[in-house]
Short mmCIF file of C-alpha atoms in Angstrom, two decimals:
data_model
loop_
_atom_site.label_atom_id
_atom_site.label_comp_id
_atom_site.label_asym_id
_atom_site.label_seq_id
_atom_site.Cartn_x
_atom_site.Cartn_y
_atom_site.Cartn_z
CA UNK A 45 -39.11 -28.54 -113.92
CA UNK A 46 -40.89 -28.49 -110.74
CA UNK A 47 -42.00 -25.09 -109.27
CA UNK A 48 -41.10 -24.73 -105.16
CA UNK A 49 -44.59 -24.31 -104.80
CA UNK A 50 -44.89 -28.21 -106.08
CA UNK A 51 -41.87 -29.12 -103.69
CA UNK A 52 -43.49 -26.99 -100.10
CA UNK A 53 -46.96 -28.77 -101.15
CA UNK A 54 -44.83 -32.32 -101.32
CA UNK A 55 -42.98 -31.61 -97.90
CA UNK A 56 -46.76 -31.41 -96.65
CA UNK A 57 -47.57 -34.14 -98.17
CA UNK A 58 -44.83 -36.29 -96.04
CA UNK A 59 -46.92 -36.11 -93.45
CA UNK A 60 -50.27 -37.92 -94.57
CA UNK A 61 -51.06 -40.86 -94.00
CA UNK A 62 -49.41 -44.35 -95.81
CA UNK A 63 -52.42 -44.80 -97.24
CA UNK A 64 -52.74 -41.11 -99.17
CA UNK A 65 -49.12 -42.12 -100.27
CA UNK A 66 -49.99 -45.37 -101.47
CA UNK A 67 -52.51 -43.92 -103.96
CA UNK A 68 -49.74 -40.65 -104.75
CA UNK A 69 -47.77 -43.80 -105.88
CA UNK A 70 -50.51 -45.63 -107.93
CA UNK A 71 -51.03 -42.48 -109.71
CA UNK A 72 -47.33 -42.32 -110.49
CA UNK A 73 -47.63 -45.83 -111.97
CA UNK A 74 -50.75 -45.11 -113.94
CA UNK A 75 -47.83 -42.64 -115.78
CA UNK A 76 -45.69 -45.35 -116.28
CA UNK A 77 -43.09 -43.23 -113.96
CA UNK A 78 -41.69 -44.36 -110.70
CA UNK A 79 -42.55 -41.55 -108.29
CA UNK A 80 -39.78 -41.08 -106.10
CA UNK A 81 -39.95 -39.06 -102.92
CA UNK A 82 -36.50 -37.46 -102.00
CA UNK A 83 -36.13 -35.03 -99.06
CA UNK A 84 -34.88 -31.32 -100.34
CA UNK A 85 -34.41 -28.70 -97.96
CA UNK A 86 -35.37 -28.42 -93.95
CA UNK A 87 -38.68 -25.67 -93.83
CA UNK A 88 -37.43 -22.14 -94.75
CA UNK A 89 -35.25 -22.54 -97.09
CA UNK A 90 -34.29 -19.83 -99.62
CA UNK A 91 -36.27 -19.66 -103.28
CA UNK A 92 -32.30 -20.13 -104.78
CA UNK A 93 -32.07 -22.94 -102.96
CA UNK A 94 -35.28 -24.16 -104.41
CA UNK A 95 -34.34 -22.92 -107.94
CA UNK A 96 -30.89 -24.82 -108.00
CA UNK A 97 -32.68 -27.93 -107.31
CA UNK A 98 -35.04 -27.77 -109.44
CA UNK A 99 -32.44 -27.43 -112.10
CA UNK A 100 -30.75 -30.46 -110.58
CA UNK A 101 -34.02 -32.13 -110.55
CA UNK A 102 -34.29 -31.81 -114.76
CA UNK A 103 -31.26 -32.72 -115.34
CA UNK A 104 -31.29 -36.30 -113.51
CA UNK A 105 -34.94 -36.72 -115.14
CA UNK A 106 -33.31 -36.32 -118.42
CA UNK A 107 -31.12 -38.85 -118.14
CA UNK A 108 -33.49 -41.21 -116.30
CA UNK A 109 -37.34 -40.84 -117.98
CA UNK A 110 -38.85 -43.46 -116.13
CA UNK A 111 -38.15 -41.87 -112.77
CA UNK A 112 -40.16 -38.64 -111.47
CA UNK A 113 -38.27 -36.75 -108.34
CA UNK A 114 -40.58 -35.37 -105.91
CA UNK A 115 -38.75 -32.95 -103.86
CA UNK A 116 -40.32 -32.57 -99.84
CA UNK A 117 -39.41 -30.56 -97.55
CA UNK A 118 -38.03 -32.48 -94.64
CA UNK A 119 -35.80 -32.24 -91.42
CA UNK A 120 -34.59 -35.21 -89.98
CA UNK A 121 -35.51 -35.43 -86.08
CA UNK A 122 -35.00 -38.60 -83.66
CA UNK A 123 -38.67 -37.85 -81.97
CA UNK A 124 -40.62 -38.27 -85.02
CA UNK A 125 -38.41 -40.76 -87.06
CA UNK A 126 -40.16 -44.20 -85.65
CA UNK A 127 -43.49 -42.42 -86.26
CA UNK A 128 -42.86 -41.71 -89.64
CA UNK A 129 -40.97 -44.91 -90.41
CA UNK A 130 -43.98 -47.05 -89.35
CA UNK A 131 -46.66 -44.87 -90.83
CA UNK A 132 -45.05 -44.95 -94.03
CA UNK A 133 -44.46 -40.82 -94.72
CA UNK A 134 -40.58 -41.06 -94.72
CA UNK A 135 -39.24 -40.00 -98.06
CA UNK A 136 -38.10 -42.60 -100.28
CA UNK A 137 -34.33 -40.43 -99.88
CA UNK A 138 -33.08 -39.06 -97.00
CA UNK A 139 -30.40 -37.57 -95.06
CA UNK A 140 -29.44 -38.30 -91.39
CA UNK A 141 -26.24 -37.24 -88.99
CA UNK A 142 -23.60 -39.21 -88.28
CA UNK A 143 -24.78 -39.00 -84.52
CA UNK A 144 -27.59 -40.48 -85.10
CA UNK A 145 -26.45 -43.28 -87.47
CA UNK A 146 -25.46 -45.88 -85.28
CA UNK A 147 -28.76 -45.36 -83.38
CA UNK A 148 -30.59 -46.56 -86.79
CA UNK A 149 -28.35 -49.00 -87.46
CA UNK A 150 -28.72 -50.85 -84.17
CA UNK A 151 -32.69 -50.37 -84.25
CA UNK A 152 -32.75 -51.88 -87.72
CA UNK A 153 -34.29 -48.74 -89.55
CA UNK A 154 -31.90 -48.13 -92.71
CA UNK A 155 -31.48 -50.33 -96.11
CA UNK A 156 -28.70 -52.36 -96.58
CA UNK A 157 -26.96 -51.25 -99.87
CA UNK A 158 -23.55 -52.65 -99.69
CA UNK A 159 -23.99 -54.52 -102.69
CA UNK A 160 -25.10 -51.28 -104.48
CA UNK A 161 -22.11 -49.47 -102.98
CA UNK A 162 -19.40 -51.73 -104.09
CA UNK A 163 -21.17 -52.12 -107.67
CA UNK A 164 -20.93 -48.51 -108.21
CA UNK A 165 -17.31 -49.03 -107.67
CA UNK A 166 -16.18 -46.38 -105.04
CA UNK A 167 -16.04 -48.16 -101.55
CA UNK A 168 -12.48 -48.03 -101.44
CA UNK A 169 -12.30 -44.61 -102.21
CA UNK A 170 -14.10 -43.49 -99.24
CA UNK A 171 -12.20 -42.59 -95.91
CA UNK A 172 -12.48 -45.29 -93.24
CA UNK A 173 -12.99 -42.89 -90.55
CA UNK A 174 -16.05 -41.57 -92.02
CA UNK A 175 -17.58 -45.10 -93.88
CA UNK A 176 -17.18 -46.40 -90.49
CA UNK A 177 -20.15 -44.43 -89.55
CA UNK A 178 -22.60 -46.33 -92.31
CA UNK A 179 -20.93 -49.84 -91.27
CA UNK A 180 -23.06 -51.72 -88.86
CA UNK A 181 -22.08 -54.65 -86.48
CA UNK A 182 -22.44 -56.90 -89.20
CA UNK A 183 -20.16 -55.45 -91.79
CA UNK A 184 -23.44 -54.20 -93.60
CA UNK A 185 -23.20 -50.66 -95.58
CA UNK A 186 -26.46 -49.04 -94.21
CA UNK A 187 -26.24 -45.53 -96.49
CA UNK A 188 -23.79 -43.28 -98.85
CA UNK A 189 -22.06 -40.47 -96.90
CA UNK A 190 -22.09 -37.83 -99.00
CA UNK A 191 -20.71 -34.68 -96.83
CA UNK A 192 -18.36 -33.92 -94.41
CA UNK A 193 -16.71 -31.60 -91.94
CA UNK A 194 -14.37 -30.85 -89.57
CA UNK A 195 -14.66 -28.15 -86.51
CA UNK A 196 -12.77 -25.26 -87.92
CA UNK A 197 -11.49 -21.61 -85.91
CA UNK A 198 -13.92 -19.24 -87.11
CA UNK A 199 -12.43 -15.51 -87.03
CA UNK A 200 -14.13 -12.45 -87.58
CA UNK A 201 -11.09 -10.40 -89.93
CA UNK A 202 -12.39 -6.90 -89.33
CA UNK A 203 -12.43 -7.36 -85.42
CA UNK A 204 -8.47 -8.93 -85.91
CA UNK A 205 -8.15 -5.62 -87.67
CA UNK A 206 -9.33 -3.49 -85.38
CA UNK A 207 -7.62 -4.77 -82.24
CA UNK A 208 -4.45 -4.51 -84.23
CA UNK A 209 -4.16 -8.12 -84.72
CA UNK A 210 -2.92 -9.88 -88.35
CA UNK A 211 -6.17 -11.55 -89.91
CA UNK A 212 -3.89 -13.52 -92.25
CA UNK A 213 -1.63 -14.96 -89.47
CA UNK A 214 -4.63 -16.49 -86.87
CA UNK A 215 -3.58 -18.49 -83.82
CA UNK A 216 -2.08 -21.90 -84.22
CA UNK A 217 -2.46 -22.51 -80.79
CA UNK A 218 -5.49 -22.28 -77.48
CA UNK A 219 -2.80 -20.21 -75.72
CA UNK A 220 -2.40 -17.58 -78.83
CA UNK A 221 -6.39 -17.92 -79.20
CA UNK A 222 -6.56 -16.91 -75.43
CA UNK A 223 -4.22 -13.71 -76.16
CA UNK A 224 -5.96 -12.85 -79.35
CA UNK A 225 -9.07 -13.14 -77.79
CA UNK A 226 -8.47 -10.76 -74.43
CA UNK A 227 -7.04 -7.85 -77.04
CA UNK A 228 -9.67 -7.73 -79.12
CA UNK A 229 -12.54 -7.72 -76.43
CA UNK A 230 -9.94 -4.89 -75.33
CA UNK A 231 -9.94 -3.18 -78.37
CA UNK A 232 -12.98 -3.43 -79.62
CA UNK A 233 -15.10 -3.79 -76.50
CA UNK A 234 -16.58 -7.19 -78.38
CA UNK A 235 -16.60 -10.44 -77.13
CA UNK A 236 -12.83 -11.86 -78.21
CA UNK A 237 -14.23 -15.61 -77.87
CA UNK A 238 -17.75 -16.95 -77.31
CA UNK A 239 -18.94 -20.45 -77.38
CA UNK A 240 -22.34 -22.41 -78.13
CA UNK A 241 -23.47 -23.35 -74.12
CA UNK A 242 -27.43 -24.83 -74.95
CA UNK A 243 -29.20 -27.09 -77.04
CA UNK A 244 -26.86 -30.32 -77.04
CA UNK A 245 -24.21 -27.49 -79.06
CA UNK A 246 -22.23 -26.73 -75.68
CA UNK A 247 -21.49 -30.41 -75.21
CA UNK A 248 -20.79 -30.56 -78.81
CA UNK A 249 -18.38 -27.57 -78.26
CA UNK A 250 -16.72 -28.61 -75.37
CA UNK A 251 -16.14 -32.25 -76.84
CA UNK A 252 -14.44 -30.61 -80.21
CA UNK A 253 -12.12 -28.70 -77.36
CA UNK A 254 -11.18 -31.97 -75.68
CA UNK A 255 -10.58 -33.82 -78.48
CA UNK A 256 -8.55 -31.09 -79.96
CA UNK A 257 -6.55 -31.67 -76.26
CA UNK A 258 -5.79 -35.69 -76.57
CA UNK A 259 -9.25 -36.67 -74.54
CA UNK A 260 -11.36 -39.52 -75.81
CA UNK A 261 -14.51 -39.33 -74.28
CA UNK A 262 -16.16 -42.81 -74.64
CA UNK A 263 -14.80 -46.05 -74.54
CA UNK A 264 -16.37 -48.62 -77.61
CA UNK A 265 -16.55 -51.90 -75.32
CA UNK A 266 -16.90 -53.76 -78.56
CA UNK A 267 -19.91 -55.91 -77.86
CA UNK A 268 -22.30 -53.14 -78.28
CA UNK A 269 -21.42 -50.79 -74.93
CA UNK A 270 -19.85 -47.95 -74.10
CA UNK A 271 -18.22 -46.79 -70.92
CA UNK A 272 -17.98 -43.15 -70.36
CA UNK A 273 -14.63 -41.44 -70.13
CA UNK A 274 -15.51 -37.82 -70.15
CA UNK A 275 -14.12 -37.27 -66.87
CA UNK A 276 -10.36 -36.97 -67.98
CA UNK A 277 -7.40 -33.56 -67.89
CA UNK A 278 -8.15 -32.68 -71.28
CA UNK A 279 -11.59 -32.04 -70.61
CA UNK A 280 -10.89 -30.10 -67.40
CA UNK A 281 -8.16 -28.19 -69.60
CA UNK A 282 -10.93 -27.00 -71.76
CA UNK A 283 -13.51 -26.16 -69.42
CA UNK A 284 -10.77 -24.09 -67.49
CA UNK A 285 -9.63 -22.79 -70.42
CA UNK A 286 -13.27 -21.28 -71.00
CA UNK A 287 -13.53 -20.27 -67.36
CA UNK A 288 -10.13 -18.71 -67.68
CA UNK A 289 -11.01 -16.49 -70.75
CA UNK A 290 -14.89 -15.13 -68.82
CA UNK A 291 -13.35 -14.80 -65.64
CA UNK A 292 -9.60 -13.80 -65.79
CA UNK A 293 -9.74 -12.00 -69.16
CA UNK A 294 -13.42 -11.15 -69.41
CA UNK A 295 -12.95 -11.61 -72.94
CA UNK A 296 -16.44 -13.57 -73.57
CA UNK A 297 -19.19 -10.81 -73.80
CA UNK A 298 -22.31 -11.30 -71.45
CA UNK A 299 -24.04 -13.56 -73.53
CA UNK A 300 -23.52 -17.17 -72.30
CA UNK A 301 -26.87 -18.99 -73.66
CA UNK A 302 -25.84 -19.13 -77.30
CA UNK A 303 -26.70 -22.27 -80.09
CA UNK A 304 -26.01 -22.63 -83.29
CA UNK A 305 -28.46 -20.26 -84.76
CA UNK A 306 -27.77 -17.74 -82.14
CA UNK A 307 -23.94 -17.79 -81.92
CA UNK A 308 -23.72 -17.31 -85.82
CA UNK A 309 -25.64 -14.89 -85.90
CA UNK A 310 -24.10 -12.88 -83.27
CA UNK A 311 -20.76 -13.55 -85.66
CA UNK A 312 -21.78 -12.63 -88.60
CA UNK A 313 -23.03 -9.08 -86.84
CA UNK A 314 -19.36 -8.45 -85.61
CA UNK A 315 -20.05 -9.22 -82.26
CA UNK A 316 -17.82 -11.92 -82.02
CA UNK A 317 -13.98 -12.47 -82.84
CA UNK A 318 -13.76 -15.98 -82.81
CA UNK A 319 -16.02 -19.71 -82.15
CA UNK A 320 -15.74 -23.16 -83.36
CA UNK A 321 -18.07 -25.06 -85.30
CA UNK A 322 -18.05 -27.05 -88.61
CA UNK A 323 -16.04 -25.74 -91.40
CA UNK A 324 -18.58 -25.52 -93.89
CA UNK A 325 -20.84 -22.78 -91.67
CA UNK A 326 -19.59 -20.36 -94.00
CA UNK A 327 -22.63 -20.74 -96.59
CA UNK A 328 -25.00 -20.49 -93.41
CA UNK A 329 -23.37 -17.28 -92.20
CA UNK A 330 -23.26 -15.56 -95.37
CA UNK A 331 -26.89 -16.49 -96.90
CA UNK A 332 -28.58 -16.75 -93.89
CA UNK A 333 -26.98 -14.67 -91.29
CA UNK A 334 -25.72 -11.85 -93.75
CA UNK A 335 -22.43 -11.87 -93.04
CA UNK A 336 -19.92 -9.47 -95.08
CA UNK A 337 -18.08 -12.39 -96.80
CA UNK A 338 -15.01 -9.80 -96.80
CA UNK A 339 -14.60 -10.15 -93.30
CA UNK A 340 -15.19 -14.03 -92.80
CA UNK A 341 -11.68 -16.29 -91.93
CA UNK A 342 -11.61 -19.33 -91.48
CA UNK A 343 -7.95 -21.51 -90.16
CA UNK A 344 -7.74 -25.23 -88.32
CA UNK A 345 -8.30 -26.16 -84.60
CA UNK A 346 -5.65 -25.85 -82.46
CA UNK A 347 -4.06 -29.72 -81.90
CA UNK A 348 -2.39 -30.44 -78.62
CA UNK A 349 -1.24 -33.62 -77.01
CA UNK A 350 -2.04 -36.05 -79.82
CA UNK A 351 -4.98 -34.11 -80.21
CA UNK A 352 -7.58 -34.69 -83.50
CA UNK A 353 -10.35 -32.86 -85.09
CA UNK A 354 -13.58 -33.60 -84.16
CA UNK A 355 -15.93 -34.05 -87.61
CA UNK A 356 -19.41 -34.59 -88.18
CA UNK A 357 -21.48 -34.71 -91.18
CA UNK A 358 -24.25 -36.66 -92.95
CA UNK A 359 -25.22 -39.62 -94.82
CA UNK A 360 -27.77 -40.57 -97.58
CA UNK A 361 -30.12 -43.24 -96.51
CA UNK A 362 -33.59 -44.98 -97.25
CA UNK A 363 -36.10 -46.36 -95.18
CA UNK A 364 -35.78 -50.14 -94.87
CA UNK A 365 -39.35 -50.76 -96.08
CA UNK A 366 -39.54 -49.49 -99.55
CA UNK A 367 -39.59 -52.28 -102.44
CA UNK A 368 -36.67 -53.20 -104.91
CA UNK A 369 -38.01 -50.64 -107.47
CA UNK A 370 -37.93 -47.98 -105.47
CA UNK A 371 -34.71 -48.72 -104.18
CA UNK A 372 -33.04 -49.40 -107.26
CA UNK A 373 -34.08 -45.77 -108.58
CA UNK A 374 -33.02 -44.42 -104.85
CA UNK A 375 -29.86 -45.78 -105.51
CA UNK A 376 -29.28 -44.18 -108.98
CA UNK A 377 -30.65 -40.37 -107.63
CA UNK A 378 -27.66 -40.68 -104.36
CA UNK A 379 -25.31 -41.22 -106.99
CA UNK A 380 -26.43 -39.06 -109.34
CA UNK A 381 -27.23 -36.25 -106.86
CA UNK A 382 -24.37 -36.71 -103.94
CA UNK A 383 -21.90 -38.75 -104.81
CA UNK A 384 -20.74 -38.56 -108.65
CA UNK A 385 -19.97 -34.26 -108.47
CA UNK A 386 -16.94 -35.89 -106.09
CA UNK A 387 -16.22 -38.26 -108.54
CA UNK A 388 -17.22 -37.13 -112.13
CA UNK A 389 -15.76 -34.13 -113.57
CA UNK A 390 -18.74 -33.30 -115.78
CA UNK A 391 -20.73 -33.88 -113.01
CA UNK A 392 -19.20 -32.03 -110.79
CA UNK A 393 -18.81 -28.74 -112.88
CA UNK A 394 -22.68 -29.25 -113.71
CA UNK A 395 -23.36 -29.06 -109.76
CA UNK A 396 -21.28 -26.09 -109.60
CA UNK A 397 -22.27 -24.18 -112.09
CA UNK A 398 -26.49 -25.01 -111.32
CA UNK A 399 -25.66 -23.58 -107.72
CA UNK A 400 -23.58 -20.48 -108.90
CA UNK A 401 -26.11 -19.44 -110.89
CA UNK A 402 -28.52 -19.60 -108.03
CA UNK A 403 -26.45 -17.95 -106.47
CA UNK A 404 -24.88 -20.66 -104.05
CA UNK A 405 -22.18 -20.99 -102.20
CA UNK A 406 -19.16 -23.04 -104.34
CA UNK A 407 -16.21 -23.88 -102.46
CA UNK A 408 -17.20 -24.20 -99.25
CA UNK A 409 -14.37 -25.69 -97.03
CA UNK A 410 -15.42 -28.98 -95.86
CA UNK A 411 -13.78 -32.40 -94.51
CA UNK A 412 -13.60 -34.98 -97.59
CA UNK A 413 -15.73 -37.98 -97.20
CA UNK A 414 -12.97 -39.47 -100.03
CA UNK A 415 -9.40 -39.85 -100.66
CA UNK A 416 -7.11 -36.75 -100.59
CA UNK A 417 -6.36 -37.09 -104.66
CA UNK A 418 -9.88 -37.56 -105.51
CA UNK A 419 -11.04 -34.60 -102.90
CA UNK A 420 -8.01 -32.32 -104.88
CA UNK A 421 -8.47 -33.18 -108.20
CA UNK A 422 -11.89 -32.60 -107.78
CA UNK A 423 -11.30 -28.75 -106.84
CA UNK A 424 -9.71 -28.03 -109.96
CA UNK A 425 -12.61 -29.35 -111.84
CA UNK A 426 -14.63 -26.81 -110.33
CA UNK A 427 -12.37 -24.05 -109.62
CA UNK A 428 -13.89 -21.77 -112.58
CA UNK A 429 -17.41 -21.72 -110.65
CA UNK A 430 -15.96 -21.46 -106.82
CA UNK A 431 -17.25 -18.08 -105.11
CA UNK A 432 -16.16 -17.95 -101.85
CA UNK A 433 -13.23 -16.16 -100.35
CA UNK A 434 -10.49 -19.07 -100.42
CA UNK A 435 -7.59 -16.88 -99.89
CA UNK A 436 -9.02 -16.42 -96.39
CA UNK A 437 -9.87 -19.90 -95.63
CA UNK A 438 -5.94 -21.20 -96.17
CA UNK A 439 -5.33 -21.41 -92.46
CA UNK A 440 -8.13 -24.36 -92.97
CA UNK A 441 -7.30 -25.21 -96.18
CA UNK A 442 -3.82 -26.32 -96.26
CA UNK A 443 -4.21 -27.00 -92.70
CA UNK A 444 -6.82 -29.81 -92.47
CA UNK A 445 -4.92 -32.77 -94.56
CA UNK A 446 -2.55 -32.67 -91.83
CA UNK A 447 -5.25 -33.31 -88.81
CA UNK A 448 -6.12 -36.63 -87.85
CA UNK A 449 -10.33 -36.91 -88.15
CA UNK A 450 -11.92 -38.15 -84.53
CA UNK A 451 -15.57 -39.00 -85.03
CA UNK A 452 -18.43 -38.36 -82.63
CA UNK A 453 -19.11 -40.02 -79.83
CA UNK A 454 -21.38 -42.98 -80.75
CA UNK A 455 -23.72 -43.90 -77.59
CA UNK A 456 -26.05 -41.89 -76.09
CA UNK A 457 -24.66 -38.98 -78.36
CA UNK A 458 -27.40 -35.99 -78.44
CA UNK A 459 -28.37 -36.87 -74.68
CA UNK A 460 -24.76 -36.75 -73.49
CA UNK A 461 -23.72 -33.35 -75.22
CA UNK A 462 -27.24 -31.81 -73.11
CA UNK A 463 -25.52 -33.56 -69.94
CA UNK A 464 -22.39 -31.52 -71.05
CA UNK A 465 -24.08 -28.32 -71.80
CA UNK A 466 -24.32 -28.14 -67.97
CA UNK A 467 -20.26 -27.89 -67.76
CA UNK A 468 -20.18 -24.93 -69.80
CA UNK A 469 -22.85 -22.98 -68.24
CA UNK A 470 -21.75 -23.82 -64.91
CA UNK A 471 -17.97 -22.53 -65.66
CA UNK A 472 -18.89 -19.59 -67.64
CA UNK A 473 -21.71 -18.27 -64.88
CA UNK A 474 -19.97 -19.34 -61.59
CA UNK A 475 -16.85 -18.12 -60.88
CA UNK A 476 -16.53 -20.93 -58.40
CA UNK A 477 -18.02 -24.02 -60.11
CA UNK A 478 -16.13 -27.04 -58.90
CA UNK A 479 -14.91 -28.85 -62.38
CA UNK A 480 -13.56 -32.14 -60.79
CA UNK A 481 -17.17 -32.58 -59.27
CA UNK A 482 -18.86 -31.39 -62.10
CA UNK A 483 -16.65 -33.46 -64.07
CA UNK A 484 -17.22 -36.60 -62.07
CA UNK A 485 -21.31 -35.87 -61.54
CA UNK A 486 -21.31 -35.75 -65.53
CA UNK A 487 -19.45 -39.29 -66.04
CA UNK A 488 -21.84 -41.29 -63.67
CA UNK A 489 -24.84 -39.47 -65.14
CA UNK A 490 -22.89 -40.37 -68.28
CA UNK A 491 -22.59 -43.85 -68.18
CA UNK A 492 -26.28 -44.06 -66.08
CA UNK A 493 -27.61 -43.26 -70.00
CA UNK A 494 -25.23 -45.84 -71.58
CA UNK A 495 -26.74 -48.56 -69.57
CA UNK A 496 -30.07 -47.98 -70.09
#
């Protein structure tokens, strides 16, 4: 078992030079092991975070004595990716968004492993939607996704309980959101609704909104384009849906600069009654954010129109540079580590029970990257070992099979959600903002980075 100490001196270690790594690898030889570098956790991470992997970590070197895992500490970013890729300090395992995906695909920069993928026998069980993103232009599988999720309504129980609302019967619709919301900042004198405005998570936000409305918001031209189609009435419906709730209801606080980290942890303080973001924040919120897990619910975006839920999530992927070796043990530690606890039963009560008793989250609510029966039957598997509050996640729960999945916009996606931050702020800070000309300004400028 490797200490965290061994895995933060590792994630440093991703950052030397090829050559350092070169002779980290010789040495691994020289042991008659295969050394291989997977990526762990982003910087910060929790010591039980740590301490569940490194039980993982044992476990898979059990069963494969040949291979030695080297956890780093690593965060994905687009800025340093081509850096890293040509210097050689990319782990041999890593994870990337699904926005980003098609980016990597189209430049090249990920390992073809179809024939790996449909040797292992589970292609077909994946869902389309979401093995689309791995699938390049030429039919290629490019990585494993391995987790999912869709935007969920995110409600804060004890605030529902205070303004005399019924925490087990949330809205089902934006129009009952919108009432909730203006009697609880009422009641409670707390923002009834707040949503992410900065960082790329506003355009994020107000995309999962116009989906949820009918909109699609890019066009796939099918030879490799896109045309922009942000400017359309569902998107105007959310953004004057927003502008309705700051400006008509004042049920929105004072706070309209909030991202991910700041939003949830405004939430998890009781400061807000309700957001959107990915189902499975509730691990974030709790651990991180220390949120009172008795007061966390969780239900389904509200559909409209032929409306879908927006869903995100990540794949497993190597660098297309490493040699067959190294890619043949990379193949065995994504199966082993992400994919066969959806697929294996003893695997998947061994995951569970290494992260309860490192005192994980189990259970988390998430959008399955496989079929519905596999996804279920799964569940029960684990069910002994899940420790989150379920009973207030049903709204979600038995909601979400019912959705239809959208996916992401593909071109241009983080630069086009910071063109859309700018429609948020400029709703929720001026009374007056013009949404068919900010609407329009934001499809030109829109397309102008789809061109490029």
């Amino acid at each position: 078992m490797k200490s965290s100490r061994r895995i933060a001196i590792a994630g440093l270690a991703a950052l030397a030079m090829a050559g350092s790594l070169a002779a980290c690898s010789q040495a691994a030889e020289d042991d008659g092991k295969l050394e291989l570098r997977v990526a762990t956790f982003p910087p910060g991470a929790d010591q039980a975070a740590y301490d569940a992997f490194a039980e993982q970590e044992k476990q898979f070197e059990e069963a494969n004595p040949d291979i030695d895992i080297v956890g780093l500490e690593y965060e994905w970013t687009a800025p340093t990716f081509a850096a890293q890729l040509a210097g050689g300090s990319l782990p041999d395992v890593f994870t990337v968004p699904f926005t980003d995906s098609k980016t990597l695909l189209e430049n090249d920069q990920l390992m073809d492993v179809t024939d790996e993928v449909k040797e292992l026998g589970y292609a077909d069980k994946f869902n389309p939607i979401i093995l689309e993103e791995v699938t390049g232009s030429d039919g290629a599988i490019y990585g494993f996704p391995r987790q999912a999720y869709a935007n969920g309504l995110h409600y804060n129980r004890d605030l529902f309980e205070q303004a005399g609302l019924d925490p087990d019967s949330p809205p089902t619709t934006w129009e009952e959101v919108r009432e909730a919301a203006k009697t609880i900042a009422e009641k409670t004198g707390k923002a009834g609704y707040a949503t992410m405005t900065s960082g790329n998570t506003g355009g994020w936000q107000l995309s999962v909104q116009a989906v949820s409305r009918g909109a699609t918001l890019q066009e796939d031209n099918g030879d490799g384009t896109y045309t922009s189609t942000i400017d359309n009435d569902a998107t105007k419906a959310a953004l004057e849906f927003l502008h309705d709730l700051r400006w008509e209801d004042d049920s929105m606080g004072a706070t309209f600069d909030l991202d991910w980290g700041s939003i949830n942890q405004e939430f998890a303080a009781g400061n807000i009654g309700m957001y959107t973001t990915g189902s499975d924040v509730y691990t974030a919120l709790v651990r991180d954010f220390g949120m009172a897990p008795d007061n966390y619910g969780l239900t389904v975006i509200p559909l409209e129109d032929g409306g879908k839920v927006l869903g995100g999530g990540d794949i497993a992927v190597m660098p297309p540079t490493i040699d067959d070796a190294t890619k043949a043990a990379a193949v065995k530690w994504i199966d082993w580590y992400y994919m066969q606890k959806l697929l294996n039963e003893d695997a998947a009560v061994a995951d569970a029970k290494a992260l309860s008793e490192s005192d994980q989250a189990v259970g988390t609510p998430l959008l399955p990257v496989l079929d519905q029966e596999t996804y279920l039957e799964s569940q029960e598997w684990i069910k002994d070992y899940v420790n989150v509050p379920l009973d207030q996640m049903t709204g979600f729960t038995e909601g979400i099979f019912e959705q239809t999945p959208a996916g992401e916009i593909k071109g241009q996606t983080q630069p086009i959600y910071a063109l859309m931050d700018n429609l948020v702020q400029a709703v929720l800070t001026d009374q007056n903002a013009d949404v068919d000309a900010l609407l329009a300004q934001v499809d030109v400028d829109a397309q102008a980075l789809l061109d490029e």
